[in-house]
mmCIF file with all atom_site columns, C-alpha atoms and ligand atoms in Angstrom:
data_model
loop_
_atom_site.group_PDB
_atom_site.id
_atom_site.type_symbol
_atom_site.label_atom_id
_atom_site.label_alt_id
_atom_site.label_comp_id
_atom_site.label_asym_id
_atom_site.label_entity_id
_atom_site.label_seq_id
_atom_site.pdbx_PDB_ins_code
_atom_site.Cartn_x
_atom_site.Cartn_y
_atom_site.Cartn_z
_atom_site.occupancy
_atom_site.B_iso_or_equiv
_atom_site.pdbx_formal_charge
_atom_site.auth_seq_id
_atom_site.auth_comp_id
_atom_site.auth_asym_id
_atom_site.auth_atom_id
_atom_site.pdbx_PDB_model_num
ATOM   1   C CA . ASN A 1 1   ? -17.683 -6.441  9.914   1.00 0.00 ? 25  ASN A CA 1
ATOM   2   C CA . PHE A 1 2   ? -15.201 -9.182  11.119  1.00 0.00 ? 26  PHE A CA 1
ATOM   3   C CA . LYS A 1 3   ? -16.109 -11.879 13.408  1.00 0.00 ? 27  LYS A CA 1
ATOM   4   C CA . GLU A 1 4   ? -12.793 -12.036 15.034  1.00 0.00 ? 28  GLU A CA 1
ATOM   5   C CA . VAL A 1 5   ? -9.852  -9.636  15.411  1.00 0.00 ? 29  VAL A CA 1
ATOM   6   C CA . ASP A 1 6   ? -7.748  -12.258 13.624  1.00 0.00 ? 30  ASP A CA 1
ATOM   7   C CA . ASP A 1 7   ? -10.093 -11.973 10.514  1.00 0.00 ? 31  ASP A CA 1
ATOM   8   C CA . ALA A 1 8   ? -9.426  -8.242  10.367  1.00 0.00 ? 32  ALA A CA 1
ATOM   9   C CA . ILE A 1 9   ? -5.704  -8.732  10.647  1.00 0.00 ? 33  ILE A CA 1
ATOM   10  C CA . GLU A 1 10  ? -5.788  -11.405 7.962   1.00 0.00 ? 34  GLU A CA 1
ATOM   11  C CA . TYR A 1 11  ? -7.816  -9.194  5.653   1.00 0.00 ? 35  TYR A CA 1
ATOM   12  C CA . ARG A 1 12  ? -5.527  -6.280  5.729   1.00 0.00 ? 36  ARG A CA 1
ATOM   13  C CA . GLN A 1 13  ? -2.459  -8.469  5.481   1.00 0.00 ? 37  GLN A CA 1
ATOM   14  C CA . SER A 1 14  ? -3.923  -10.123 2.403   1.00 0.00 ? 38  SER A CA 1
ATOM   15  C CA . ALA A 1 15  ? -4.542  -6.620  0.884   1.00 0.00 ? 39  ALA A CA 1
ATOM   16  C CA . PHE A 1 16  ? -0.961  -5.459  1.673   1.00 0.00 ? 40  PHE A CA 1
ATOM   17  C CA . GLY A 1 17  ? 0.378   -8.693  0.152   1.00 0.00 ? 41  GLY A CA 1
ATOM   18  C CA . LEU A 1 18  ? -1.399  -8.014  -3.077  1.00 0.00 ? 42  LEU A CA 1
ATOM   19  C CA . ILE A 1 19  ? -0.253  -4.372  -3.073  1.00 0.00 ? 43  ILE A CA 1
ATOM   20  C CA . ALA A 1 20  ? 3.424   -5.570  -2.446  1.00 0.00 ? 44  ALA A CA 1
ATOM   21  C CA . HIS A 1 21  ? 3.229   -7.998  -5.308  1.00 0.00 ? 45  HIS A CA 1
ATOM   22  C CA . ASN A 1 22  ? 1.862   -5.471  -7.752  1.00 0.00 ? 46  ASN A CA 1
ATOM   23  C CA . PHE A 1 23  ? 4.005   -2.602  -6.597  1.00 0.00 ? 47  PHE A CA 1
ATOM   24  C CA . GLY A 1 24  ? 7.145   -4.819  -6.502  1.00 0.00 ? 48  GLY A CA 1
ATOM   25  C CA . ASP A 1 25  ? 6.626   -5.846  -10.117 1.00 0.00 ? 49  ASP A CA 1
ATOM   26  C CA . MET A 1 26  ? 6.511   -2.178  -11.045 1.00 0.00 ? 50  MET A CA 1
ATOM   27  C CA . GLY A 1 27  ? 9.665   -1.509  -9.216  1.00 0.00 ? 51  GLY A CA 1
ATOM   28  C CA . ALA A 1 28  ? 11.356  -4.338  -10.908 1.00 0.00 ? 52  ALA A CA 1
ATOM   29  C CA . MET A 1 29  ? 10.490  -2.767  -14.304 1.00 0.00 ? 53  MET A CA 1
ATOM   30  C CA . LEU A 1 30  ? 11.680  0.559   -13.260 1.00 0.00 ? 54  LEU A CA 1
ATOM   31  C CA . LYS A 1 31  ? 14.964  -0.795  -12.007 1.00 0.00 ? 55  LYS A CA 1
ATOM   32  C CA . GLY A 1 32  ? 15.545  -2.657  -15.179 1.00 0.00 ? 56  GLY A CA 1
ATOM   33  C CA . GLU A 1 33  ? 15.412  -6.046  -13.516 1.00 0.00 ? 57  GLU A CA 1
ATOM   34  C CA . LYS A 1 34  ? 12.875  -6.940  -16.235 1.00 0.00 ? 58  LYS A CA 1
ATOM   35  C CA . PRO A 1 35  ? 11.714  -5.266  -19.440 1.00 0.00 ? 59  PRO A CA 1
ATOM   36  C CA . PHE A 1 36  ? 9.439   -2.319  -19.121 1.00 0.00 ? 60  PHE A CA 1
ATOM   37  C CA . ASP A 1 37  ? 5.988   -3.149  -20.337 1.00 0.00 ? 61  ASP A CA 1
ATOM   38  C CA . ALA A 1 38  ? 3.735   -0.077  -20.280 1.00 0.00 ? 62  ALA A CA 1
ATOM   39  C CA . GLU A 1 39  ? 0.553   -2.100  -20.380 1.00 0.00 ? 63  GLU A CA 1
ATOM   40  C CA . VAL A 1 40  ? 1.456   -4.345  -17.536 1.00 0.00 ? 64  VAL A CA 1
ATOM   41  C CA . PHE A 1 41  ? 2.803   -1.313  -15.719 1.00 0.00 ? 65  PHE A CA 1
ATOM   42  C CA . ALA A 1 42  ? -0.641  0.435   -16.079 1.00 0.00 ? 66  ALA A CA 1
ATOM   43  C CA . MET A 1 43  ? -2.534  -2.617  -15.070 1.00 0.00 ? 67  MET A CA 1
ATOM   44  C CA . ARG A 1 44  ? -0.388  -2.942  -11.880 1.00 0.00 ? 68  ARG A CA 1
ATOM   45  C CA . ALA A 1 45  ? -0.870  0.722   -11.188 1.00 0.00 ? 69  ALA A CA 1
ATOM   46  C CA . GLN A 1 46  ? -4.686  0.319   -11.407 1.00 0.00 ? 70  GLN A CA 1
ATOM   47  C CA . ASN A 1 47  ? -4.424  -2.681  -9.188  1.00 0.00 ? 71  ASN A CA 1
ATOM   48  C CA . VAL A 1 48  ? -2.479  -0.733  -6.629  1.00 0.00 ? 72  VAL A CA 1
ATOM   49  C CA . ALA A 1 49  ? -4.874  2.198   -6.757  1.00 0.00 ? 73  ALA A CA 1
ATOM   50  C CA . ALA A 1 50  ? -7.869  -0.152  -6.194  1.00 0.00 ? 74  ALA A CA 1
ATOM   51  C CA . LEU A 1 51  ? -6.212  -2.264  -3.513  1.00 0.00 ? 75  LEU A CA 1
ATOM   52  C CA . SER A 1 52  ? -5.068  0.823   -1.655  1.00 0.00 ? 76  SER A CA 1
ATOM   53  C CA . GLN A 1 53  ? -8.747  1.257   -0.569  1.00 0.00 ? 77  GLN A CA 1
ATOM   54  C CA . LEU A 1 54  ? -8.812  -2.108  1.249   1.00 0.00 ? 78  LEU A CA 1
ATOM   55  C CA . PRO A 1 55  ? -6.468  -2.297  4.115   1.00 0.00 ? 79  PRO A CA 1
ATOM   56  C CA . ALA A 1 56  ? -7.987  0.465   6.206   1.00 0.00 ? 80  ALA A CA 1
ATOM   57  C CA . GLU A 1 57  ? -11.157 -1.598  6.999   1.00 0.00 ? 81  GLU A CA 1
ATOM   58  C CA . GLY A 1 58  ? -8.873  -4.260  8.604   1.00 0.00 ? 82  GLY A CA 1
ATOM   59  C CA . PHE A 1 59  ? -7.506  -1.806  11.250  1.00 0.00 ? 83  PHE A CA 1
ATOM   60  C CA . VAL A 1 60  ? -10.292 -2.409  13.723  1.00 0.00 ? 84  VAL A CA 1
ATOM   61  C CA . ALA A 1 61  ? -9.782  -1.553  17.478  1.00 0.00 ? 85  ALA A CA 1
ATOM   62  C CA . GLY A 1 62  ? -7.858  -4.057  19.465  1.00 0.00 ? 86  GLY A CA 1
ATOM   63  C CA . SER A 1 63  ? -6.154  -5.633  16.369  1.00 0.00 ? 87  SER A CA 1
ATOM   64  C CA . ASP A 1 64  ? -2.650  -4.606  17.525  1.00 0.00 ? 88  ASP A CA 1
ATOM   65  C CA . LYS A 1 65  ? -3.019  -7.892  19.527  1.00 0.00 ? 89  LYS A CA 1
ATOM   66  C CA . GLY A 1 66  ? -2.443  -10.947 17.395  1.00 0.00 ? 90  GLY A CA 1
ATOM   67  C CA . ASN A 1 67  ? -0.224  -12.189 14.499  1.00 0.00 ? 91  ASN A CA 1
ATOM   68  C CA . THR A 1 68  ? 0.427   -8.657  13.262  1.00 0.00 ? 92  THR A CA 1
ATOM   69  C CA . GLU A 1 69  ? 3.361   -6.154  12.825  1.00 0.00 ? 93  GLU A CA 1
ATOM   70  C CA . ALA A 1 70  ? 0.914   -3.258  13.456  1.00 0.00 ? 94  ALA A CA 1
ATOM   71  C CA . LEU A 1 71  ? 1.952   -1.028  16.504  1.00 0.00 ? 95  LEU A CA 1
ATOM   72  C CA . ALA A 1 72  ? -0.558  0.089   18.955  1.00 0.00 ? 96  ALA A CA 1
ATOM   73  C CA . LYS A 1 73  ? 0.472   3.703   17.981  1.00 0.00 ? 97  LYS A CA 1
ATOM   74  C CA . ILE A 1 74  ? -1.912  3.297   14.993  1.00 0.00 ? 98  ILE A CA 1
ATOM   75  C CA . TRP A 1 75  ? -4.890  3.387   17.330  1.00 0.00 ? 99  TRP A CA 1
ATOM   76  C CA . SER A 1 76  ? -3.476  6.110   19.744  1.00 0.00 ? 100 SER A CA 1
ATOM   77  C CA . ASP A 1 77  ? -2.566  8.376   16.771  1.00 0.00 ? 101 ASP A CA 1
ATOM   78  C CA . LYS A 1 78  ? -5.498  7.315   14.616  1.00 0.00 ? 102 LYS A CA 1
ATOM   79  C CA . ALA A 1 79  ? -6.002  10.663  12.903  1.00 0.00 ? 103 ALA A CA 1
ATOM   80  C CA . ASP A 1 80  ? -2.423  10.829  11.762  1.00 0.00 ? 104 ASP A CA 1
ATOM   81  C CA . PHE A 1 81  ? -2.621  7.280   10.613  1.00 0.00 ? 105 PHE A CA 1
ATOM   82  C CA . ASP A 1 82  ? -5.747  7.781   8.718   1.00 0.00 ? 106 ASP A CA 1
ATOM   83  C CA . SER A 1 83  ? -4.235  10.833  6.987   1.00 0.00 ? 107 SER A CA 1
ATOM   84  C CA . LYS A 1 84  ? -1.211  8.834   5.905   1.00 0.00 ? 108 LYS A CA 1
ATOM   85  C CA . MET A 1 85  ? -3.361  6.172   4.621   1.00 0.00 ? 109 MET A CA 1
ATOM   86  C CA . SER A 1 86  ? -5.439  8.688   2.736   1.00 0.00 ? 110 SER A CA 1
ATOM   87  C CA . GLU A 1 87  ? -2.179  10.241  1.313   1.00 0.00 ? 111 GLU A CA 1
ATOM   88  C CA . PHE A 1 88  ? -1.161  6.699   0.135   1.00 0.00 ? 112 PHE A CA 1
ATOM   89  C CA . GLN A 1 89  ? -4.485  6.264   -1.570  1.00 0.00 ? 113 GLN A CA 1
ATOM   90  C CA . ASP A 1 90  ? -4.167  9.686   -3.408  1.00 0.00 ? 114 ASP A CA 1
ATOM   91  C CA . ASN A 1 91  ? -0.623  8.919   -4.488  1.00 0.00 ? 115 ASN A CA 1
ATOM   92  C CA . ALA A 1 92  ? -1.724  5.522   -5.772  1.00 0.00 ? 116 ALA A CA 1
ATOM   93  C CA . ALA A 1 93  ? -4.510  7.136   -7.745  1.00 0.00 ? 117 ALA A CA 1
ATOM   94  C CA . LYS A 1 94  ? -2.197  9.590   -9.292  1.00 0.00 ? 118 LYS A CA 1
ATOM   95  C CA . LEU A 1 95  ? 0.205   6.760   -10.206 1.00 0.00 ? 119 LEU A CA 1
ATOM   96  C CA . ALA A 1 96  ? -2.550  4.994   -11.895 1.00 0.00 ? 120 ALA A CA 1
ATOM   97  C CA . VAL A 1 97  ? -3.170  8.138   -13.874 1.00 0.00 ? 121 VAL A CA 1
ATOM   98  C CA . ALA A 1 98  ? 0.490   8.782   -14.652 1.00 0.00 ? 122 ALA A CA 1
ATOM   99  C CA . ALA A 1 99  ? 0.931   5.153   -15.865 1.00 0.00 ? 123 ALA A CA 1
ATOM   100 C CA . GLN A 1 100 ? -1.534  5.849   -18.572 1.00 0.00 ? 124 GLN A CA 1
ATOM   101 C CA . SER A 1 101 ? 0.561   8.639   -20.084 1.00 0.00 ? 125 SER A CA 1
ATOM   102 C CA . ASP A 1 102 ? 3.861   8.160   -21.829 1.00 0.00 ? 126 ASP A CA 1
ATOM   103 C CA . ASP A 1 103 ? 5.670   10.768  -19.675 1.00 0.00 ? 127 ASP A CA 1
ATOM   104 C CA . ASN A 1 104 ? 8.203   8.438   -18.155 1.00 0.00 ? 128 ASN A CA 1
ATOM   105 C CA . ASN A 1 105 ? 9.494   11.091  -15.638 1.00 0.00 ? 129 ASN A CA 1
ATOM   106 C CA . ALA A 1 106 ? 5.914   11.597  -14.331 1.00 0.00 ? 130 ALA A CA 1
ATOM   107 C CA . LEU A 1 107 ? 5.466   8.052   -14.055 1.00 0.00 ? 131 LEU A CA 1
ATOM   108 C CA . LYS A 1 108 ? 8.716   7.491   -12.083 1.00 0.00 ? 132 LYS A CA 1
ATOM   109 C CA . ALA A 1 109 ? 7.923   10.552  -9.831  1.00 0.00 ? 133 ALA A CA 1
ATOM   110 C CA . ALA A 1 110 ? 4.499   9.214   -9.205  1.00 0.00 ? 134 ALA A CA 1
ATOM   111 C CA . PHE A 1 111 ? 5.952   5.792   -8.305  1.00 0.00 ? 135 PHE A CA 1
ATOM   112 C CA . MET A 1 112 ? 8.557   7.158   -5.906  1.00 0.00 ? 136 MET A CA 1
ATOM   113 C CA . ALA A 1 113 ? 5.903   9.313   -4.119  1.00 0.00 ? 137 ALA A CA 1
ATOM   114 C CA . THR A 1 114 ? 3.762   6.117   -3.697  1.00 0.00 ? 138 THR A CA 1
ATOM   115 C CA . GLY A 1 115 ? 6.714   4.172   -2.348  1.00 0.00 ? 139 GLY A CA 1
ATOM   116 C CA . LYS A 1 116 ? 7.402   7.085   -0.057  1.00 0.00 ? 140 LYS A CA 1
ATOM   117 C CA . SER A 1 117 ? 3.896   6.827   1.378   1.00 0.00 ? 141 SER A CA 1
ATOM   118 C CA . CYS A 1 118 ? 4.477   3.005   1.988   1.00 0.00 ? 142 CYS A CA 1
ATOM   119 C CA . LYS A 1 119 ? 7.693   3.675   3.687   1.00 0.00 ? 143 LYS A CA 1
ATOM   120 C CA . GLY A 1 120 ? 6.482   6.698   5.666   1.00 0.00 ? 144 GLY A CA 1
ATOM   121 C CA . CYS A 1 121 ? 3.745   4.732   7.292   1.00 0.00 ? 145 CYS A CA 1
ATOM   122 C CA . HIS A 1 122 ? 5.871   1.464   7.924   1.00 0.00 ? 146 HIS A CA 1
ATOM   123 C CA . ASP A 1 123 ? 8.608   3.527   9.611   1.00 0.00 ? 147 ASP A CA 1
ATOM   124 C CA . VAL A 1 124 ? 6.122   4.784   12.203  1.00 0.00 ? 148 VAL A CA 1
ATOM   125 C CA . TYR A 1 125 ? 3.417   2.190   12.547  1.00 0.00 ? 149 TYR A CA 1
ATOM   126 C CA . LYS A 1 126 ? 4.978   -1.080  11.628  1.00 0.00 ? 150 LYS A CA 1
ATOM   127 C CA . LYS A 1 127 ? 7.190   -3.374  13.761  1.00 0.00 ? 151 LYS A CA 1
ATOM   128 C CA . ASP A 1 128 ? 10.617  -3.945  12.199  1.00 0.00 ? 152 ASP A CA 1
HETATM 129 C C1 . ASC B 2 .   ? 7.534   -2.274  -1.698  1.00 0.00 ? 206 ASC B C1 1
HETATM 130 C C2 . ASC B 2 .   ? 7.296   -2.801  -0.525  1.00 0.00 ? 206 ASC B C2 1
HETATM 131 C C3 . ASC B 2 .   ? 7.137   -1.704  0.342   1.00 0.00 ? 206 ASC B C3 1
HETATM 132 C C4 . ASC B 2 .   ? 7.408   -0.526  -0.302  1.00 0.00 ? 206 ASC B C4 1
HETATM 133 C C5 . ASC B 2 .   ? 8.569   0.285   0.327   1.00 0.00 ? 206 ASC B C5 1
HETATM 134 C C6 . ASC B 2 .   ? 8.748   1.473   -0.490  1.00 0.00 ? 206 ASC B C6 1
HETATM 135 O O1 . ASC B 2 .   ? 7.775   -2.865  -2.843  1.00 0.00 ? 206 ASC B O1 1
HETATM 136 O O2 . ASC B 2 .   ? 7.018   -4.023  -0.127  1.00 0.00 ? 206 ASC B O2 1
HETATM 137 O O3 . ASC B 2 .   ? 6.811   -1.828  1.622   1.00 0.00 ? 206 ASC B O3 1
HETATM 138 O O4 . ASC B 2 .   ? 7.910   -0.846  -1.628  1.00 0.00 ? 206 ASC B O4 1
HETATM 139 O O5 . ASC B 2 .   ? 9.763   -0.462  0.372   1.00 0.00 ? 206 ASC B O5 1
HETATM 140 O O6 . ASC B 2 .   ? 9.854   2.224   0.065   1.00 0.00 ? 206 ASC B O6 1
#
C-alpha cells in the first residue's frame, strides 16, 4: 500500500535502520564494548523480533529501481528471498526468547544465528 516505489524503499530502509541500531547495541554488549545489561538486551531483542516483521512489505515489485542497495535478484529469486527473510524472523523470535533466560551461551548462539541471517541475505541480495 505505497503510493510510490520510493515510499516502499524508504519504509524498508527505515525498518532496517531500526533493526541495525538495536542489533548493533546487542553486539556491542556481547563484544564487551559496553557493560552487559540483561534487561536492555532483552528489550532490544524484543525490538528486533518485532521489527523483523516489517521490511518484507517494502519489497514491492519494481523497487530495485531507485535509491536502494536491493538487487534485482530479490524479485527473480523471490521464493528464496522470502524463505531467507522468514528464517531471519524465526531467528529473531528465538533470540527474543533466549534473551529472557540467563543462559548466556544460548543467548550468544541465538545472537550469532540472527547475525548470520542478516549477512546471509546481504551477501546475495544487497549491493556492496
Ligand atoms: C549488524 C548489521 C548487520 C549485521 C551483520 C551480521 O549489526 O548492521 O548487517 O549485524 O553484519 O553479520
